[in-house]
Tab-separated table of C-alpha atoms and ligand atoms in Angstrom:
chain	number	residue	atom	x	y	z
A	30	MET	CA	16.478	-25.021	-9.216
A	31	TYR	CA	17.749	-23.670	-5.682
A	32	LYS	CA	16.054	-24.877	-2.679
A	33	PRO	CA	13.959	-22.200	-1.022
A	34	PHE	CA	15.277	-20.085	1.673
A	35	GLU	CA	14.411	-20.746	4.946
A	36	ILE	CA	13.395	-18.161	6.660
A	37	THR	CA	13.304	-19.607	10.383
A	38	ASP	CA	13.248	-23.353	11.472
A	39	ASN	CA	10.937	-25.359	8.626
A	40	ILE	CA	8.992	-22.231	7.453
A	41	TYR	CA	10.151	-21.557	3.987
A	42	TYR	CA	10.055	-18.812	1.163
A	43	VAL	CA	8.437	-19.532	-2.457
A	44	GLY	CA	7.220	-16.504	-3.290
A	45	VAL	CA	8.208	-14.780	-6.739
A	46	ASN	CA	9.571	-11.808	-8.014
A	47	ASP	CA	7.850	-9.285	-11.188
A	48	ARG	CA	10.297	-7.549	-13.122
A	49	SER	CA	7.984	-7.362	-15.625
A	50	LYS	CA	4.544	-6.049	-15.355
A	51	HIS	CA	4.603	-2.126	-15.803
A	52	LEU	CA	1.431	-1.509	-13.896
A	53	PHE	CA	0.419	-3.284	-10.663
A	54	GLU	CA	-3.636	-3.562	-10.529
A	55	SER	CA	-2.878	-2.309	-14.108
A	56	MET	CA	-2.842	1.259	-12.444
A	57	TRP	CA	0.173	1.894	-10.576
A	58	PRO	CA	3.661	1.807	-12.139
A	59	LEU	CA	5.961	-0.516	-10.858
A	60	PRO	CA	9.649	1.094	-11.153
A	61	LEU	CA	11.488	-1.382	-8.899
A	62	GLY	CA	8.810	-4.010	-9.451
A	63	VAL	CA	7.118	-6.294	-7.002
A	64	SER	CA	6.893	-9.826	-5.961
A	65	TYR	CA	4.173	-11.679	-4.958
A	66	ASN	CA	5.349	-13.449	-1.601
A	67	SER	CA	4.346	-17.392	-0.410
A	68	TYR	CA	5.434	-19.304	2.144
A	69	VAL	CA	6.069	-22.966	3.042
A	70	ILE	CA	5.701	-23.843	6.903
A	71	GLU	CA	6.604	-28.000	7.054
A	72	ASP	CA	5.410	-30.033	9.650
A	73	GLU	CA	3.848	-32.809	10.014
A	74	LYS	CA	1.201	-31.113	8.538
A	75	THR	CA	2.554	-29.464	5.496
A	76	VAL	CA	0.760	-25.848	4.831
A	77	LEU	CA	1.641	-23.299	1.815
A	78	ILE	CA	0.529	-19.979	3.126
A	79	ASP	CA	-1.246	-17.820	-0.087
A	80	THR	CA	0.030	-18.580	-3.766
A	81	VAL	CA	1.160	-15.846	-6.831
A	82	ASP	CA	0.057	-13.894	-9.461
A	83	ILE	CA	-0.981	-16.556	-11.845
A	84	CYS	CA	1.629	-14.734	-14.435
A	85	TYR	CA	4.247	-16.666	-12.054
A	86	SER	CA	2.655	-20.109	-11.444
A	87	ASP	CA	5.634	-21.995	-13.147
A	88	VAL	CA	8.325	-20.547	-11.316
A	89	PHE	CA	6.320	-21.160	-8.217
A	90	PHE	CA	5.559	-24.713	-8.442
A	91	ARG	CA	9.455	-25.316	-9.470
A	92	LYS	CA	9.985	-23.299	-5.988
A	93	ILE	CA	7.669	-25.570	-4.425
A	94	VAL	CA	8.863	-28.897	-5.802
A	95	SER	CA	12.190	-28.318	-4.862
A	96	LEU	CA	11.578	-27.977	-1.886
A	97	LEU	CA	8.934	-30.673	-1.726
A	98	GLY	CA	9.954	-32.993	-4.353
A	99	ASP	CA	6.418	-35.139	-4.591
A	100	LYS	CA	5.293	-34.833	-1.169
A	101	PRO	CA	2.152	-33.706	-0.840
A	102	ILE	CA	0.574	-30.033	0.490
A	103	ASP	CA	-1.924	-30.840	3.305
A	104	TYR	CA	-3.257	-27.533	3.773
A	105	LEU	CA	-3.233	-24.078	1.705
A	106	VAL	CA	-4.115	-21.128	3.876
A	107	VAL	CA	-6.039	-18.048	2.181
A	108	ASN	CA	-5.376	-15.111	3.976
A	109	HIS	CA	-5.873	-12.445	0.817
A	110	MET	CA	-8.551	-13.483	-2.130
A	111	GLU	CA	-6.639	-10.662	-4.727
A	112	PRO	CA	-5.907	-12.359	-7.662
A	113	ASP	CA	-2.021	-11.272	-6.869
A	114	HIS	CA	-2.334	-13.677	-4.070
A	115	SER	CA	-5.000	-16.209	-5.536
A	116	GLY	CA	-4.225	-16.371	-8.977
A	117	SER	CA	-2.750	-20.030	-8.472
A	118	ILE	CA	-4.792	-21.705	-6.531
A	119	GLU	CA	-6.798	-23.442	-9.468
A	120	LEU	CA	-3.625	-24.758	-10.628
A	121	LEU	CA	-2.547	-25.629	-7.299
A	122	VAL	CA	-5.645	-27.721	-6.702
A	123	SER	CA	-4.940	-29.461	-10.067
A	124	ARG	CA	-1.687	-30.441	-8.761
A	125	TYR	CA	-2.570	-31.289	-5.044
A	126	PRO	CA	-6.094	-32.523	-5.716
A	127	ASN	CA	-6.245	-33.804	-1.944
A	128	ILE	CA	-4.924	-30.038	-0.798
A	129	GLN	CA	-7.366	-29.101	1.844
A	130	ILE	CA	-7.956	-25.038	1.700
A	131	VAL	CA	-8.292	-22.698	4.713
A	132	GLY	CA	-9.966	-19.556	4.796
A	133	ASN	CA	-13.146	-17.385	6.231
A	134	LYS	CA	-16.849	-16.733	5.551
A	135	ARG	CA	-15.697	-14.090	3.082
A	136	SER	CA	-12.445	-15.898	1.427
A	137	VAL	CA	-15.000	-19.324	0.994
A	138	ASP	CA	-17.662	-17.155	-1.161
A	139	MET	CA	-15.147	-15.740	-2.930
A	140	LEU	CA	-13.480	-19.143	-3.734
A	141	ASN	CA	-16.246	-20.081	-5.532
A	142	GLY	CA	-16.958	-16.913	-6.848
A	143	TYR	CA	-13.796	-16.666	-8.609
A	144	TYR	CA	-12.573	-20.200	-8.978
A	145	GLY	CA	-15.787	-22.439	-8.434
A	146	ILE	CA	-14.156	-24.398	-5.934
A	147	THR	CA	-16.523	-25.502	-3.021
A	148	LYS	CA	-14.440	-28.618	-1.632
A	149	ASN	CA	-12.025	-29.538	0.334
A	150	VAL	CA	-12.913	-26.508	2.262
A	151	ILE	CA	-12.222	-25.481	5.901
A	152	GLN	CA	-13.660	-22.516	7.001
A	153	VAL	CA	-12.321	-20.601	10.441
A	154	GLU	CA	-13.205	-18.291	12.811
A	155	ASP	CA	-11.447	-15.511	14.999
A	156	LEU	CA	-8.703	-16.799	16.630
A	157	GLU	CA	-9.677	-20.439	15.621
A	158	GLU	CA	-6.435	-22.851	15.568
A	159	ILE	CA	-4.777	-25.705	13.434
A	160	ASN	CA	-2.559	-27.855	15.172
A	161	LEU	CA	0.588	-28.969	12.762
A	162	GLY	CA	2.076	-31.079	14.929
A	163	LYS	CA	4.590	-29.122	16.301
A	164	TYR	CA	3.716	-25.641	14.951
A	165	THR	CA	0.015	-24.478	15.980
A	166	LEU	CA	-1.671	-22.118	13.495
A	167	GLN	CA	-4.108	-19.433	14.478
A	168	PHE	CA	-5.864	-17.280	12.589
A	169	TYR	CA	-6.594	-13.130	12.980
A	170	MET	CA	-9.577	-11.673	11.290
A	171	THR	CA	-8.362	-8.392	9.758
A	172	PRO	CA	-10.895	-7.269	7.535
A	173	MET	CA	-10.207	-4.430	5.120
A	174	VAL	CA	-6.258	-4.989	5.350
A	175	HIS	CA	-7.437	-4.902	2.149
A	176	TRP	CA	-10.488	-6.563	0.918
A	177	PRO	CA	-13.257	-7.725	3.568
A	178	GLU	CA	-12.128	-11.212	3.408
A	179	THR	CA	-8.504	-10.295	4.387
A	180	MET	CA	-6.832	-12.119	7.931
A	181	MET	CA	-3.277	-12.976	9.319
A	182	THR	CA	-1.941	-16.286	10.114
A	183	TYR	CA	0.296	-16.724	13.046
A	184	VAL	CA	2.278	-18.876	14.158
A	185	LYS	CA	2.374	-18.786	17.910
A	186	GLU	CA	5.571	-21.358	18.480
A	187	ASN	CA	8.078	-19.317	16.507
A	188	ARG	CA	6.150	-16.013	16.539
A	189	VAL	CA	5.649	-15.635	12.785
A	190	VAL	CA	3.043	-13.717	11.330
A	191	PHE	CA	1.671	-14.195	7.721
A	192	SER	CA	0.335	-10.464	7.835
A	193	GLY	CA	-1.354	-10.775	3.828
A	194	ASP	CA	-0.941	-6.734	2.436
A	195	ALA	CA	-0.215	-5.477	5.435
A	196	PHE	CA	3.598	-4.436	5.836
A	197	GLY	CA	3.923	-4.684	2.422
A	198	THR	CA	5.747	-3.111	-0.136
A	199	PHE	CA	6.684	-2.801	-3.625
A	200	GLY	CA	10.248	-3.381	-4.956
A	201	THR	CA	11.183	-7.137	-6.120
A	202	ILE	CA	13.425	-8.458	-3.324
A	203	ASP	CA	16.614	-9.221	-5.112
A	204	GLY	CA	18.748	-11.651	-3.589
A	205	GLY	CA	18.334	-11.803	0.195
A	206	VAL	CA	14.774	-12.920	1.419
A	207	LEU	CA	15.183	-10.715	5.086
A	208	ASP	CA	15.446	-7.357	5.468
A	209	THR	CA	18.921	-8.288	7.347
A	210	GLN	CA	20.199	-9.347	4.208
A	211	LEU	CA	19.348	-6.327	2.110
A	212	ARG	CA	19.574	-3.168	1.561
A	213	THR	CA	16.339	-1.775	2.731
A	214	GLU	CA	16.500	1.972	1.680
A	215	LYS	CA	15.015	1.857	-1.257
A	216	TYR	CA	11.406	0.359	0.196
A	217	TRP	CA	10.603	3.321	2.328
A	218	ASP	CA	8.934	5.848	-0.111
A	219	GLU	CA	7.981	2.526	-2.258
A	220	MET	CA	5.875	1.569	1.001
A	221	ILE	CA	4.424	4.525	1.122
A	222	ARG	CA	3.787	4.704	-2.443
A	223	TYR	CA	1.932	0.796	-2.067
A	224	TYR	CA	0.366	2.309	1.636
A	225	SER	CA	-0.984	5.224	0.180
A	226	ASN	CA	-2.826	4.025	-3.643
A	227	ILE	CA	-3.231	0.869	-2.280
A	228	VAL	CA	-4.454	0.726	1.273
A	229	GLY	CA	-4.603	4.135	2.035
A	230	LYS	CA	-8.856	4.462	1.760
A	231	PHE	CA	-8.641	1.451	4.598
A	232	GLY	CA	-7.074	3.808	7.717
A	233	SER	CA	-9.482	2.813	10.239
A	234	PRO	CA	-9.228	-1.341	9.389
A	235	VAL	CA	-5.962	-1.157	9.787
A	236	GLN	CA	-5.650	0.443	13.374
A	237	THR	CA	-8.412	-1.789	14.431
A	238	ALA	CA	-6.170	-4.886	12.671
A	239	LEU	CA	-2.942	-3.206	14.765
A	240	LYS	CA	-4.695	-2.748	18.211
A	241	LYS	CA	-5.946	-6.357	17.319
A	242	LEU	CA	-2.004	-7.595	17.293
A	243	SER	CA	-0.596	-5.230	19.681
A	244	GLY	CA	-0.591	-7.732	22.692
A	245	VAL	CA	0.500	-10.436	20.256
A	246	GLU	CA	4.336	-11.275	20.508
A	247	ILE	CA	5.859	-11.220	16.794
A	248	ASP	CA	9.442	-11.606	16.241
A	249	ILE	CA	9.163	-11.964	12.348
A	250	ILE	CA	6.353	-10.343	9.701
A	251	CYS	CA	6.055	-12.161	6.291
A	252	SER	CA	3.902	-10.026	4.091
A	253	THR	CA	2.568	-10.866	0.731
A	254	HIS	CA	5.086	-7.960	-1.310
A	255	GLY	CA	8.531	-7.156	-0.100
A	256	PRO	CA	10.773	-8.357	2.231
A	257	VAL	CA	10.428	-10.306	5.679
A	258	TRP	CA	10.425	-8.584	8.109
A	259	THR	CA	12.515	-9.134	11.383
A	260	LYS	CA	12.879	-7.727	15.153
A	261	GLU	CA	16.529	-8.126	14.185
A	262	GLY	CA	15.748	-5.854	11.398
A	263	SER	CA	13.288	-2.953	10.388
A	264	ALA	CA	9.947	-5.126	11.873
A	265	ALA	CA	9.747	-2.245	14.599
A	266	GLU	CA	10.110	0.323	11.898
A	267	VAL	CA	7.471	-1.084	9.744
A	268	VAL	CA	4.768	-1.698	11.935
A	269	SER	CA	5.192	2.172	13.379
A	270	LEU	CA	5.422	3.211	9.563
A	271	TYR	CA	1.649	1.228	9.205
A	272	ASP	CA	0.267	2.888	12.137
A	273	LYS	CA	1.283	6.631	11.115
A	274	LEU	CA	-0.024	6.120	7.811
A	275	SER	CA	-3.118	4.905	8.854
A	276	ARG	CA	-3.860	7.451	11.230
A	277	TYR	CA	-3.022	9.479	8.345
A	278	ASP	CA	-0.234	11.446	10.333
A	279	ALA	CA	2.649	12.496	8.415
A	280	ASP	CA	6.097	14.753	8.577
A	281	ASN	CA	6.396	18.439	8.398
A	282	GLY	CA	6.776	19.217	4.685
A	283	LEU	CA	4.872	20.971	1.952
A	284	VAL	CA	3.455	19.418	-1.374
A	285	ILE	CA	2.113	21.428	-3.993
A	286	ALA	CA	0.404	19.994	-6.710
A	287	TYR	CA	-0.819	22.222	-9.515
A	288	GLY	CA	-1.776	22.036	-12.941
A	289	SER	CA	-1.038	25.099	-15.609
A	290	MET	CA	-1.913	25.343	-19.260
A	291	TYR	CA	0.264	28.305	-19.941
A	292	GLY	CA	2.835	28.797	-17.430
A	293	HIS	CA	0.450	31.235	-14.631
A	294	THR	CA	-0.512	28.866	-12.273
A	295	GLU	CA	2.645	27.187	-12.538
A	296	GLU	CA	4.467	30.538	-11.898
A	297	LEU	CA	1.987	31.114	-8.812
A	298	ALA	CA	3.258	27.294	-7.410
A	299	GLU	CA	7.043	28.506	-7.564
A	300	THR	CA	6.281	31.596	-5.833
A	301	ILE	CA	4.452	30.036	-2.837
A	302	ALA	CA	7.543	27.281	-2.936
A	303	ARG	CA	9.668	29.874	-2.941
A	304	ALA	CA	8.398	31.963	0.120
A	305	ALA	CA	8.127	28.746	1.965
A	306	ALA	CA	11.645	27.981	1.489
A	307	GLU	CA	12.912	30.797	2.416
A	308	ASN	CA	10.735	30.684	5.842
A	309	GLY	CA	12.958	27.715	6.675
A	310	LEU	CA	10.620	25.280	5.215
A	311	ASN	CA	13.139	22.455	3.585
A	312	ASP	CA	10.837	19.944	2.483
A	313	VAL	CA	8.752	20.967	0.036
A	314	VAL	CA	7.428	18.914	-2.922
A	315	LEU	CA	6.205	20.359	-6.192
A	316	HIS	CA	4.122	18.029	-9.111
A	317	ASN	CA	2.865	19.243	-12.195
A	318	VAL	CA	0.116	16.820	-12.146
A	319	ALA	CA	0.125	16.972	-16.149
A	320	LYS	CA	3.725	15.256	-15.816
A	321	SER	CA	3.888	13.207	-12.572
A	322	HIS	CA	1.926	10.133	-11.656
A	323	VAL	CA	-0.735	10.153	-9.063
A	324	SER	CA	0.839	7.455	-7.682
A	325	ASP	CA	3.755	9.513	-6.512
A	326	ILE	CA	1.309	12.685	-5.491
A	327	ILE	CA	-0.384	10.283	-3.086
A	328	ARG	CA	2.705	9.203	-1.932
A	329	ASP	CA	3.967	12.443	-1.208
A	330	VAL	CA	0.364	14.162	0.192
A	331	PHE	CA	0.759	11.147	3.021
A	332	LYS	CA	4.321	11.932	3.564
A	333	TYR	CA	3.877	15.386	4.339
A	334	LYS	CA	1.404	17.268	6.714
A	335	GLY	CA	0.856	20.464	4.262
A	336	LEU	CA	-0.926	20.304	1.032
A	337	ILE	CA	-1.657	23.391	-1.255
A	338	ILE	CA	-2.940	22.703	-4.719
A	339	GLY	CA	-3.414	24.815	-7.500
A	340	SER	CA	-5.242	24.455	-10.644
A	341	PRO	CA	-6.667	26.474	-13.930
A	342	THR	CA	-10.506	26.586	-14.639
A	343	TYR	CA	-11.088	24.686	-17.388
A	344	ASN	CA	-14.760	24.192	-19.033
A	345	ASN	CA	-16.061	25.546	-15.946
A	346	LYS	CA	-14.292	23.273	-13.170
A	347	LEU	CA	-10.847	22.248	-12.284
A	348	TYR	CA	-8.543	21.239	-14.643
A	349	PRO	CA	-8.608	17.471	-15.605
A	350	GLU	CA	-5.948	15.979	-14.143
A	351	VAL	CA	-6.389	18.055	-10.423
A	352	GLU	CA	-9.997	17.500	-10.695
A	353	SER	CA	-8.883	13.458	-10.663
A	354	LEU	CA	-6.236	14.364	-7.933
A	355	VAL	CA	-8.583	15.840	-5.599
A	356	SER	CA	-11.406	12.644	-6.519
A	357	SER	CA	-8.469	10.329	-5.351
A	358	LEU	CA	-7.734	11.606	-2.033
A	359	GLN	CA	-11.223	11.729	-1.222
A	360	ASN	CA	-11.408	8.121	-2.331
A	361	ARG	CA	-8.710	7.842	0.703
A	362	ASN	CA	-10.337	9.640	3.036
A	363	LEU	CA	-7.430	11.586	3.715
A	364	LYS	CA	-7.553	13.671	7.007
A	365	GLY	CA	-5.798	16.336	8.822
A	366	ARG	CA	-4.040	18.468	6.247
A	367	LEU	CA	-2.822	22.184	6.673
A	368	PHE	CA	-4.434	22.701	3.288
A	369	GLY	CA	-4.247	26.228	1.251
A	370	CYS	CA	-5.198	26.458	-2.789
A	371	PHE	CA	-4.823	28.698	-5.591
A	372	GLY	CA	-6.559	28.911	-8.884
A	373	GLY	CA	-6.553	30.893	-12.154
A	374	PHE	CA	-9.133	32.040	-14.902
A	375	THR	CA	-9.630	34.181	-17.598
A	376	TRP	CA	-13.468	35.259	-17.861
A	377	SER	CA	-15.111	32.868	-15.203
A	378	ASP	CA	-13.372	31.805	-11.802
A	379	ALA	CA	-14.516	28.132	-11.082
A	380	SER	CA	-11.124	26.546	-9.904
A	381	ALA	CA	-10.431	28.247	-6.249
A	382	LYS	CA	-14.140	27.733	-5.634
A	383	ASN	CA	-13.908	24.265	-6.106
A	384	LEU	CA	-10.796	23.465	-4.165
A	385	LEU	CA	-12.324	25.402	-1.319
A	386	ALA	CA	-14.963	22.892	-1.520
A	387	PHE	CA	-12.875	20.148	-1.534
A	388	ALA	CA	-11.279	21.294	1.224
A	389	ASN	CA	-14.263	22.285	3.557
A	390	GLU	CA	-15.632	18.645	2.384
A	391	MET	CA	-12.463	17.114	3.963
A	392	GLU	CA	-12.364	19.102	6.979
A	393	PHE	CA	-8.754	20.346	6.285
A	394	ASP	CA	-7.498	23.357	8.450
A	395	LEU	CA	-7.692	25.974	5.837
A	396	ILE	CA	-4.537	27.947	6.224
A	397	ALA	CA	-5.567	31.380	4.076
A	398	ASP	CA	-7.616	32.191	1.538
A	399	PRO	CA	-7.645	31.030	-1.857
A	400	VAL	CA	-4.763	33.034	-4.106
A	401	VAL	CA	-6.571	33.515	-7.594
A	402	ILE	CA	-4.961	34.766	-10.427
A	403	ARG	CA	-7.326	36.233	-13.165
A	404	GLN	CA	-5.157	36.337	-16.845
A	405	GLY	CA	-1.479	37.663	-15.987
A	406	MET	CA	0.306	37.995	-12.864
A	407	LEU	CA	-0.653	40.965	-10.956
A	408	SER	CA	1.531	42.332	-7.841
A	409	SER	CA	-0.986	41.793	-5.398
A	410	VAL	CA	-1.706	38.606	-6.465
A	411	LYS	CA	2.526	37.862	-5.821
A	412	GLU	CA	1.834	39.124	-2.397
A	413	ALA	CA	-0.584	36.944	-1.864
A	414	ALA	CA	1.101	33.807	-2.848
A	415	GLN	CA	4.060	34.830	-0.964
A	416	ASN	CA	1.958	35.114	2.047
A	417	LEU	CA	0.560	31.666	1.597
A	418	GLY	CA	4.014	30.163	1.380
A	419	MET	CA	5.178	31.792	4.271
A	420	THR	CA	1.864	30.874	6.710
A	421	MET	CA	2.754	27.428	5.366
A	422	ALA	CA	6.052	27.188	6.465
A	423	SER	CA	5.444	28.974	9.674
A	424	LYS	CA	2.253	26.543	10.138
A	425	LEU	CA	4.604	23.635	9.633
A	426	LYS	CA	7.789	24.498	11.612
B	19	LIG	FE1	-1.233	-7.825	-2.838
B	19	LIG	FE2	-4.907	-6.890	-1.948
B	19	LIG	O1	-3.340	-7.686	-2.935
């Protein structure tokens, strides 16, 4: 096997690409795959940063051996215990029985809970350091980015941060490892989809982590998913995107997400979209919730400031897929959206009422009264829909 790529002096990439799995966390489609990143630091002490999903442990160990031969590994640093990164720990310990595992109070507890590992464990505190010889590791506790035990590890001497899930993205790393060796365009939408669906609920902890790191000089970001981001490449852009997303800030565009059984609610969606476009709004995205994957809708809702949701009334409630979307947005503590809604019914109006309750709970800025269609489209309803699209466009411009 080829020798693993050297990111910078004595720091190597030993992660793997997963182009087989269909659904990350058994939920999120992976059209561009995903990488599970792991890194080796070779110094007087040899360190491994995180492991990989157990499905790829064979490739992972072959990479490590091609780099280190039969040299022992002194430390495993566990930045994150989610099994896409901790899944190979048990096998690692069986291959390297003397390895010492470095984690924090929460991860030490999870090491026991997941894998029954209690021996050779070193518990570190916030900002504690471990000297490796030439290099020093410093640990930054960053809880809830994305789990309570998450932390980052900083190598002071060459300004490299191993950031866990932060700054990660879906998408395998094909050939190159550094952002400067890859076409990065394909990652931006996938990064927003990754952030919004996986980490999106934790905007406030991400902000806390970013503030904590703001005084730290960083030249290279090694996250657990996606390319290694460099100062010469896109590191600043990535940090800025994570900052924006975790503040729930967004671009001036509009997402219209709707369900429609016989086309009436869809006709309203089209009318609203057309009116928004006629009033100068170019960034308009329509999602039929029965077809678009919810992860794509959530990505676009995080991307754009305007949100209009439409739903037929079904069993005196929201259309099930709309209800599921609304619940997903509630779970992610989405904030700061300009909001409108529209609903359809035949004999009992429930959808618009439910969407209004959702808007109130989320403290969205309701830009107009709901547009309600009873059975077929009347000219007054069409006019109200056009007004909604026009108002949204004027607010977003
Ligand atoms: Fe990639 Fe939260 O694990």
